[in-house]
Coordinates of C-alpha atoms and ligand atoms in Angstrom, one line a residue:
X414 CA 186.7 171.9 248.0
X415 CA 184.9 169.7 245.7
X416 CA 184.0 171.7 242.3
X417 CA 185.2 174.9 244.0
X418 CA 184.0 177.6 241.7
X419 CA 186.6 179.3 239.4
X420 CA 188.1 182.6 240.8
X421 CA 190.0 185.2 238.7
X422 CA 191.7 187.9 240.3
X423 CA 191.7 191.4 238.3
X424 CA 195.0 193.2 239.1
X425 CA 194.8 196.9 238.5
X426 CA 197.9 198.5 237.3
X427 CA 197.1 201.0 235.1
X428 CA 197.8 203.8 237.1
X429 CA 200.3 206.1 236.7
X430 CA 201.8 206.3 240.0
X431 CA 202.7 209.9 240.4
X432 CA 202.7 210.6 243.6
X433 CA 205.6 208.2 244.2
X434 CA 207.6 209.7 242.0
X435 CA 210.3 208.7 240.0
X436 CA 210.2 207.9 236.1
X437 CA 208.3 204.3 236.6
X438 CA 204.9 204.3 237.7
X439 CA 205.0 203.4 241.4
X440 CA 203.7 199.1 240.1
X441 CA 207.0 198.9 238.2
X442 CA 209.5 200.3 240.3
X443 CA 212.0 197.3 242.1
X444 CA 211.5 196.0 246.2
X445 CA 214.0 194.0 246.6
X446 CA 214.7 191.8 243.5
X447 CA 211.1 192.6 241.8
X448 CA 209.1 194.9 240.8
X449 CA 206.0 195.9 242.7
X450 CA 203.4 194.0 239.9
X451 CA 205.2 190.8 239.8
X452 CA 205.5 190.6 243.6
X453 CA 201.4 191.0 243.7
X454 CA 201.0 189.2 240.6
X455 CA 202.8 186.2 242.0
X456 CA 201.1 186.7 245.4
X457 CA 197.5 185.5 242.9
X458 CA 199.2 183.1 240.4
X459 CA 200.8 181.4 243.6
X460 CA 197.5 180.8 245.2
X461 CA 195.9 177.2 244.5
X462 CA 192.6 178.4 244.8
X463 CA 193.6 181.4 242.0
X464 CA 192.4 179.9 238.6
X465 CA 193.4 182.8 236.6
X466 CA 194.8 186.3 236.8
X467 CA 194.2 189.0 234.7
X468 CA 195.8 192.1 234.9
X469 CA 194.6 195.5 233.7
X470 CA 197.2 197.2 232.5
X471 CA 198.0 201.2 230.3
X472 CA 198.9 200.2 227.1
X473 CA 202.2 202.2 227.1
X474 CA 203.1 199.7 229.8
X475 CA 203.2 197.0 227.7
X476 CA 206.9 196.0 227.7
X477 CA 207.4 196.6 231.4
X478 CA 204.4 194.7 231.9
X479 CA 205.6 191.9 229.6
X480 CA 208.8 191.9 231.6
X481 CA 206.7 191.7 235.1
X482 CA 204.4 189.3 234.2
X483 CA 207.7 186.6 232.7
X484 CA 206.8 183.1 232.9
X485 CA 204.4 183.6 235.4
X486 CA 201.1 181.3 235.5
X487 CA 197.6 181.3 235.2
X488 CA 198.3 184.7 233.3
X489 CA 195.5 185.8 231.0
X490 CA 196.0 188.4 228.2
X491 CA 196.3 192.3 229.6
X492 CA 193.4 194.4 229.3
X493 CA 193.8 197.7 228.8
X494 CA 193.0 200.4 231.4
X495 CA 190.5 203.7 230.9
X496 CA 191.2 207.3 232.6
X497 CA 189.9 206.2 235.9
X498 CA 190.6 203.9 238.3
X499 CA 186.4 202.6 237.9
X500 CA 187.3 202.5 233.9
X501 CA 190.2 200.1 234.4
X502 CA 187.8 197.9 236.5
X503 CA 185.2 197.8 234.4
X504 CA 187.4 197.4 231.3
X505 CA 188.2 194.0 233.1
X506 CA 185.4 192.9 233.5
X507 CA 184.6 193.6 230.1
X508 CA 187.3 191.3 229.5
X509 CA 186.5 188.2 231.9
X510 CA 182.2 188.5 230.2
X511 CA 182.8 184.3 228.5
X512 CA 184.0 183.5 232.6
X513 CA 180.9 183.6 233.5
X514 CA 179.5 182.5 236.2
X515 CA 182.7 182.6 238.4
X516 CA 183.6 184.7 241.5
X517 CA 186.3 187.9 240.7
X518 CA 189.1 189.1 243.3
X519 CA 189.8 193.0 242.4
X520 CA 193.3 194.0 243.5
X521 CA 195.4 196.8 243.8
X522 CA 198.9 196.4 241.8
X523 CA 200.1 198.7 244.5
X524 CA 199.5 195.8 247.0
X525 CA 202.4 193.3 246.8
X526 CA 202.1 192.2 250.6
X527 CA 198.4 190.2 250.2
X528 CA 199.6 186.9 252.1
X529 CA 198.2 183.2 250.7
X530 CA 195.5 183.4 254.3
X531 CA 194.0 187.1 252.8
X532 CA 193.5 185.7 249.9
X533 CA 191.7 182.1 251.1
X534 CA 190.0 184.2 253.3
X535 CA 188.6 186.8 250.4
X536 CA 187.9 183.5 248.1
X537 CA 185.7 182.3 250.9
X538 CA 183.8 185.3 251.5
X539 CA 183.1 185.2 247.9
X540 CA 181.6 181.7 248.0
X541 CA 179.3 183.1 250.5
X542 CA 178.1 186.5 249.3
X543 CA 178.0 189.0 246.2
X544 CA 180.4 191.1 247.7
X545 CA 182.5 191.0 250.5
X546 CA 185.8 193.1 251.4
X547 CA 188.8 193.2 253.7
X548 CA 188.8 196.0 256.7
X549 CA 190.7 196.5 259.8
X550 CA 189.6 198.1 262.6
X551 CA 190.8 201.8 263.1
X552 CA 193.1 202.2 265.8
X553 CA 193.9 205.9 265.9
X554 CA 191.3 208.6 266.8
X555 CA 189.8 210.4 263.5
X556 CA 188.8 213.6 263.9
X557 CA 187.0 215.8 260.7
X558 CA 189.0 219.0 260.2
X559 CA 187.7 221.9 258.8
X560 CA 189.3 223.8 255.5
X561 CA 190.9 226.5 258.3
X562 CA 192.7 223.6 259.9
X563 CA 190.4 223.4 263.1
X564 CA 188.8 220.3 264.6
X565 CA 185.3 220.1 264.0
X566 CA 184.2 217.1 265.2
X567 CA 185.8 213.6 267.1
X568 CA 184.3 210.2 265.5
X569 CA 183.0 207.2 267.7
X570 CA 185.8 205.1 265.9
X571 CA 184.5 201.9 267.3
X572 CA 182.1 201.7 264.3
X573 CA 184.7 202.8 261.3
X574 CA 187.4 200.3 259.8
X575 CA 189.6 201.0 257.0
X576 CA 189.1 199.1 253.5
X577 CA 191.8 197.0 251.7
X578 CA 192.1 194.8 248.7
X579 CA 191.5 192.0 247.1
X580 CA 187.5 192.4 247.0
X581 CA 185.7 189.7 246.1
X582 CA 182.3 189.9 243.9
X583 CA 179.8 187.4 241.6
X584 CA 181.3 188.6 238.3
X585 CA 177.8 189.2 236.9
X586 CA 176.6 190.9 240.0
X587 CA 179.6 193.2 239.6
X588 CA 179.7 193.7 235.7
X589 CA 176.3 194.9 235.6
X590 CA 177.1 197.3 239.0
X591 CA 179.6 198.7 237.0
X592 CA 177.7 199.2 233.8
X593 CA 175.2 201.1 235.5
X594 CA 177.5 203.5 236.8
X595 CA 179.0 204.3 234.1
X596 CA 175.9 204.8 232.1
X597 CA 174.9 206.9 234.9
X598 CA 177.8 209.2 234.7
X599 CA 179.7 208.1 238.0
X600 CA 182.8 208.2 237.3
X601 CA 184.9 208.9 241.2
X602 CA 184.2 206.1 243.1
X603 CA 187.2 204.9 244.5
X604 CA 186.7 200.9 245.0
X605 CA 184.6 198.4 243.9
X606 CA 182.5 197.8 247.0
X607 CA 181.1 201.7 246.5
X608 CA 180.0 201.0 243.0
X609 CA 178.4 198.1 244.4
X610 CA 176.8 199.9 247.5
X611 CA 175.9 202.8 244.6
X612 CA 173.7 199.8 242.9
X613 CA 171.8 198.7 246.0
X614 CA 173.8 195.4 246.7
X615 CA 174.7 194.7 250.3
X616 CA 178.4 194.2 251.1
X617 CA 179.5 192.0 253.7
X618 CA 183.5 191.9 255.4
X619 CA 186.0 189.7 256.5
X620 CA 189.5 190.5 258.3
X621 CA 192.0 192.2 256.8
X622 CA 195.7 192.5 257.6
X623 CA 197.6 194.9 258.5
X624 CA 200.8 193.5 256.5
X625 CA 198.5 194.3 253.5
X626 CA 199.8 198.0 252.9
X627 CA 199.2 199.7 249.6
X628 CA 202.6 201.4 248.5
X629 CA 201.5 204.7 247.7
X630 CA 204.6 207.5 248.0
X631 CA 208.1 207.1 247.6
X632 CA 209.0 206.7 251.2
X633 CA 206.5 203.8 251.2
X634 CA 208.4 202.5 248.3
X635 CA 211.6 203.0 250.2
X636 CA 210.4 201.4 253.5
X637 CA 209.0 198.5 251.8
X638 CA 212.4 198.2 250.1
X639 CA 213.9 198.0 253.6
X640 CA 211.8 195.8 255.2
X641 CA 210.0 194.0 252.6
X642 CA 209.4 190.3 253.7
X643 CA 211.7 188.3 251.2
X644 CA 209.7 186.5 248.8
X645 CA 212.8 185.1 246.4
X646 CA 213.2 181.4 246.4
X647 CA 216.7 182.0 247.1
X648 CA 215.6 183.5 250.5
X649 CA 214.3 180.2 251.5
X650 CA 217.0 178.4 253.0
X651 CA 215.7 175.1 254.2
X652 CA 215.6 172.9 250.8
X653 CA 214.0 169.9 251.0
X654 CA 213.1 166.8 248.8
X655 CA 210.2 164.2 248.6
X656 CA 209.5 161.2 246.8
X657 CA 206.0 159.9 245.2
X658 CA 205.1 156.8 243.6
X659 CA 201.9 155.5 242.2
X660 CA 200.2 152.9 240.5
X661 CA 197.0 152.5 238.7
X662 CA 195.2 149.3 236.6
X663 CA 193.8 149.8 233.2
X664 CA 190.2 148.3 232.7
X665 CA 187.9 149.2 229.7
X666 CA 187.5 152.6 228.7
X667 CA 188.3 155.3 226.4
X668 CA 190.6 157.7 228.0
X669 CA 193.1 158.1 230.6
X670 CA 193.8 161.6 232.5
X671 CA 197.9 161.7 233.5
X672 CA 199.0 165.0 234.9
X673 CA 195.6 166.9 234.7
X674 CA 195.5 166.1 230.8
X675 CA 192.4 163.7 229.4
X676 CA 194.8 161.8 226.7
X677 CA 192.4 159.2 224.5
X678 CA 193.0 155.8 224.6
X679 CA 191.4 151.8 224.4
X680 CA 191.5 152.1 228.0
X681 CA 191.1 153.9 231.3
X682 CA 192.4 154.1 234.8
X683 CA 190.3 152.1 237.8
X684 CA 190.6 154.2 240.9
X685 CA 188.7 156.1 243.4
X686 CA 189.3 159.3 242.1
X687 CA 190.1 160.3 238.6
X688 CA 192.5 158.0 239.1
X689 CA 195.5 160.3 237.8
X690 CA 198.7 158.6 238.7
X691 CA 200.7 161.5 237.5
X692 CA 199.4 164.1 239.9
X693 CA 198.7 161.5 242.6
X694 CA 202.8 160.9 242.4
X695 CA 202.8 164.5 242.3
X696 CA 201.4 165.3 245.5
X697 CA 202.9 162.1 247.5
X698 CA 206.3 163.9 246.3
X699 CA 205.5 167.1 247.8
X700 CA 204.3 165.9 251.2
X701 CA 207.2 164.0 251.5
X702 CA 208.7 167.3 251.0
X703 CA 207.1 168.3 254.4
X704 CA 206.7 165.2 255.7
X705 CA 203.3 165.5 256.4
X706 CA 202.0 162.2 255.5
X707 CA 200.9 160.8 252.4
X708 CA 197.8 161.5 249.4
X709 CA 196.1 158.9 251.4
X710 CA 196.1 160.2 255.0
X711 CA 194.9 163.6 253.3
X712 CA 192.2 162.0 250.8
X713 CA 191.1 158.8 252.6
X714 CA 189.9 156.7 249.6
X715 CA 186.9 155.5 252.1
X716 CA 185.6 158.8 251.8
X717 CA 182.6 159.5 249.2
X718 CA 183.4 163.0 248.8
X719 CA 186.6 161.7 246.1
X720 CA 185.1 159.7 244.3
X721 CA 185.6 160.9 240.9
X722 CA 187.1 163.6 242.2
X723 CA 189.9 165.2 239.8
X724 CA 193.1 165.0 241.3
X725 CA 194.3 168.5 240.7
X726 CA 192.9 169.3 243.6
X727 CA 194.9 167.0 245.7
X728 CA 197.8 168.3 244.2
X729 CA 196.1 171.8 245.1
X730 CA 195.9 171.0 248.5
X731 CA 199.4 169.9 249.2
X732 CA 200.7 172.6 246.9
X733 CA 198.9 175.3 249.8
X734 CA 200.0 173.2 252.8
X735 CA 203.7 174.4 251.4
X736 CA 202.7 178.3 250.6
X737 CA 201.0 177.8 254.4
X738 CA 204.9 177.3 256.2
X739 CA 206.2 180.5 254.0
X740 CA 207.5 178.5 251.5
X741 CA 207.5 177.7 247.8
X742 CA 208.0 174.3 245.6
X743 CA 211.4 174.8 243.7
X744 CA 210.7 172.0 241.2
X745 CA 208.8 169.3 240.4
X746 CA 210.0 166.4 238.2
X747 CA 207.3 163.6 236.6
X748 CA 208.0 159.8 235.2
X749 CA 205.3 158.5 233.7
X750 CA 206.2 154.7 233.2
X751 CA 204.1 152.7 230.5
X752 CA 203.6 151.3 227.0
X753 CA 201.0 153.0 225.9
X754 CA 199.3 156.0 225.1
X755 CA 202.2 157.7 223.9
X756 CA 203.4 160.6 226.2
X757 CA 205.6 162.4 224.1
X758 CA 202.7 164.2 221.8
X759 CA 201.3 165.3 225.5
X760 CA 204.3 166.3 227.4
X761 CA 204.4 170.2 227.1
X762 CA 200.2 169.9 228.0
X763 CA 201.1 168.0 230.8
X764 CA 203.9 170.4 231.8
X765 CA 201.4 173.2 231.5
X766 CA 198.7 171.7 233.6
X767 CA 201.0 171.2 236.0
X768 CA 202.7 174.2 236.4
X769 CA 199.2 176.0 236.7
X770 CA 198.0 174.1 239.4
X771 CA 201.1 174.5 241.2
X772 CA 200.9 178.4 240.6
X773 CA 204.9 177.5 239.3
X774 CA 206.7 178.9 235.9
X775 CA 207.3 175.5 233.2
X776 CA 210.7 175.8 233.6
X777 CA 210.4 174.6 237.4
X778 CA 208.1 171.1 236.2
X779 CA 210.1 168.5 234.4
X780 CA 207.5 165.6 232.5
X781 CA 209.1 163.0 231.4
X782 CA 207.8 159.1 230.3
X783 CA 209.3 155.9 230.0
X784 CA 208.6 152.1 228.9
X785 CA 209.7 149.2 230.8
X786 CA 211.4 147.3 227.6
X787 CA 208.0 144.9 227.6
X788 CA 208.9 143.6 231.3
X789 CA 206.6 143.6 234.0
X790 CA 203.0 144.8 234.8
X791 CA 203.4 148.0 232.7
X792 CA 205.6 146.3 230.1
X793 CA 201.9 144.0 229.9
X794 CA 200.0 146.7 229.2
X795 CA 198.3 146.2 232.7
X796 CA 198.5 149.5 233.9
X797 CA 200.2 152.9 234.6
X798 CA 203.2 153.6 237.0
X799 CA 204.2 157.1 237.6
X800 CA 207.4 158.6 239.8
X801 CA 207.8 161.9 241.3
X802 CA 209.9 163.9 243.3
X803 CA 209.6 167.7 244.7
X804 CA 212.2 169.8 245.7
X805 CA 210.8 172.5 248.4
X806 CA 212.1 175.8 249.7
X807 CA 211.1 176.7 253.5
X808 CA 212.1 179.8 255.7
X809 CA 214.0 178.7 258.5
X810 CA 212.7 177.0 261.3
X811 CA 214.1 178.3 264.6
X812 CA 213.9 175.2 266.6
X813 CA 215.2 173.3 264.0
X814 CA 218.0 176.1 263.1
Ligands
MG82 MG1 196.6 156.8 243.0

């Protein structure tokens, strides 16, 4: 997980949604609390391993996207989406060409149900290969049926699976896949792994899940309003709260990075690591949350791959340990404790980093900074303290109920 390369996810949602009916298109139209989009969107911005998501979008969707897309993370600007579903794509990519070299998720908006596992799973694949997609075995017999309505032939099943989404693809690999077609005049392939097999590349698979339905007519809609999975953090009734605490020692130097934000300064921070204390505090908080240890049973300091490591990542890490039990980080409140550099001109950054690497909305991470009145090691100028605490939401635990 060192230097993990940067992963955007493209969320198409410019269809129009027809065949569900109804005056929305199908992506805007409510499960539960939420509208289809935001559930997916969140299922992307949530992810640690997401760095961005952009979302392709028709432009007379603006304000119901604006709506969807609320205080959500990691959000890049919409782009908009062409005539066909291989337009929108490409119209994304389009979008993401500066991103490059980085590995690209394609979604479909009409698939709120990915779960945090698909989506590791799909970000691995695309560390390993130029394409790869999700597929699940075919369980029912297929048979080809003629126009008249008469069986014309069984299929050996055992070789077919059914594709899903997210697929993951080297963004260059895929942008120029895409070009090609177009220029060509293909214009009805129906995913991104055909225009890729259309271009000569070959495309490898990982596991699907069946969970991982794509809401396509209204009784979909209606079932999925039924039986959705709650995904509200008021459906999570075990709340729970953690403590962190850190400490690091100035020595020469010309900057110091607190809460994922290089602030300039006489000095920096001697540690193993980037030697954040913010986000070190951070992620102590949160596994106390879950009581699973500390930064230091995680990261062992005696091991060479953190050295220098930035410590978003830890905070990463514990961040997916939470989405890994079902659950989701409520808030997260910071106290930076020193003298000097001055905080305040760095807060909202700080509140900002956070919040992305925590996949969270700013209103749910609190920064804050303090002196000691001159007293003590920081009050010296000797070093940095930092506080945190998390609060955590978790489903309920049967044995524990
Ligand atoms: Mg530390």
């Amino acid at each position: 997980m060192n230097n993990p390369r940067r992963c955007i996810a493209i969320i198409v949602a410019a269809g129009r949604g027809t065949r569900a009916g109804g005056a929305l298109p199908k992506q805007y139209r409510r499960i539960g609390g939420d509208t289809v989009l935001r559930r997916t969107l969140q299922c992307f911005t949530a992810h640690p391993q997401i760095t961005a998501v952009l979302p392709v979008i028709h432009r007379d969707d603006s304000d119901l996207f604006a709506e969807a897309a609320h205080d959500l993370p990691k959000m890049l600007a919409p782009a908009w989406g062409g005539a066909t579903r291989q337009d929108s794509v490409r119209a994304g990519l389009e979008a993401l060409a500066a991103q490059s070299p980085c590995t690209v998720l394609i979604h479909d908006a009409a698939r709120p149900f990915a779960s945090p596992a698909l989506i590791s799973r799909a970000v691995e694949a695309g560390a390993r290969y130029d394409a790869a997609i999700p597929v699940l075995a075919v369980t029912d017999t297929v048979k080809v049926v003629t126009e008249s309505g008469r069986v014309a032939e069984t299929l050996d099943r055992t070789a077919l699976r059914t594709v899903q989404t997210p697929q993951v693809f080297d963004l260059d690999a895929l942008t120029i896949a895409h070009a090609a077609a177009a220029a060509a005049g293909i214009d009805h392939l129906t995913d991104d792994a055909a225009v890729m097999e259309w271009a000569g590349h070959s495309v490898a698979t990982f596991e699907g899940e069946s969970g991982n339905v794509k809401l396509t007519s209204a009784e979909d809609l209606a079932r999925a309003a039924r039986e959705a999975p709650a995904s509200g953090l008021f459906d999570l009734p075990d709340v729970r709260m953690g403590t962190g605490f850190d400490v690091h020692a100035f020595v020469p130097g010309d900057h110091v990075v607190l809460g994922g934000v290089a602030i300039p300064h006489a000095f920096t921070l001697a540690g193993h690591s980037d030697a954040d204390v913010g986000l070190h505090a951070l992620t102590d908080a949160v596994l106390g949350a879950l009581g699973d240890g500390d930064i230091g049973s995680h990261f062992p300091p005696t091991d060479p791959q953190w050295k220098g490591a930035a410590s978003d990542q830890f905070l990463a890490h514990a961040v997916g340990l939470v989405t890994a039990r079902g659950g989701r980080i409520a808030h997260l409140d910071l106290t930076l404790i020193c003298e000097a550099p001055k905080i305040g001109p760095h807060r909202e950054a700080i509140r900002a980093a956070v919040a992305c690497i925590c996949g969270l909305p700013v209103a749910r991470v609190s920064v804050k900074a303090t002196t000691t009145e001159k007293l003590g090691f920081t009050g010296r100028r000797e070093g940095i303290a930092a506080m945190a605490s998390a609060t955590i939401r978790l489903p309920a635990c049967e044995d524990e109920a």
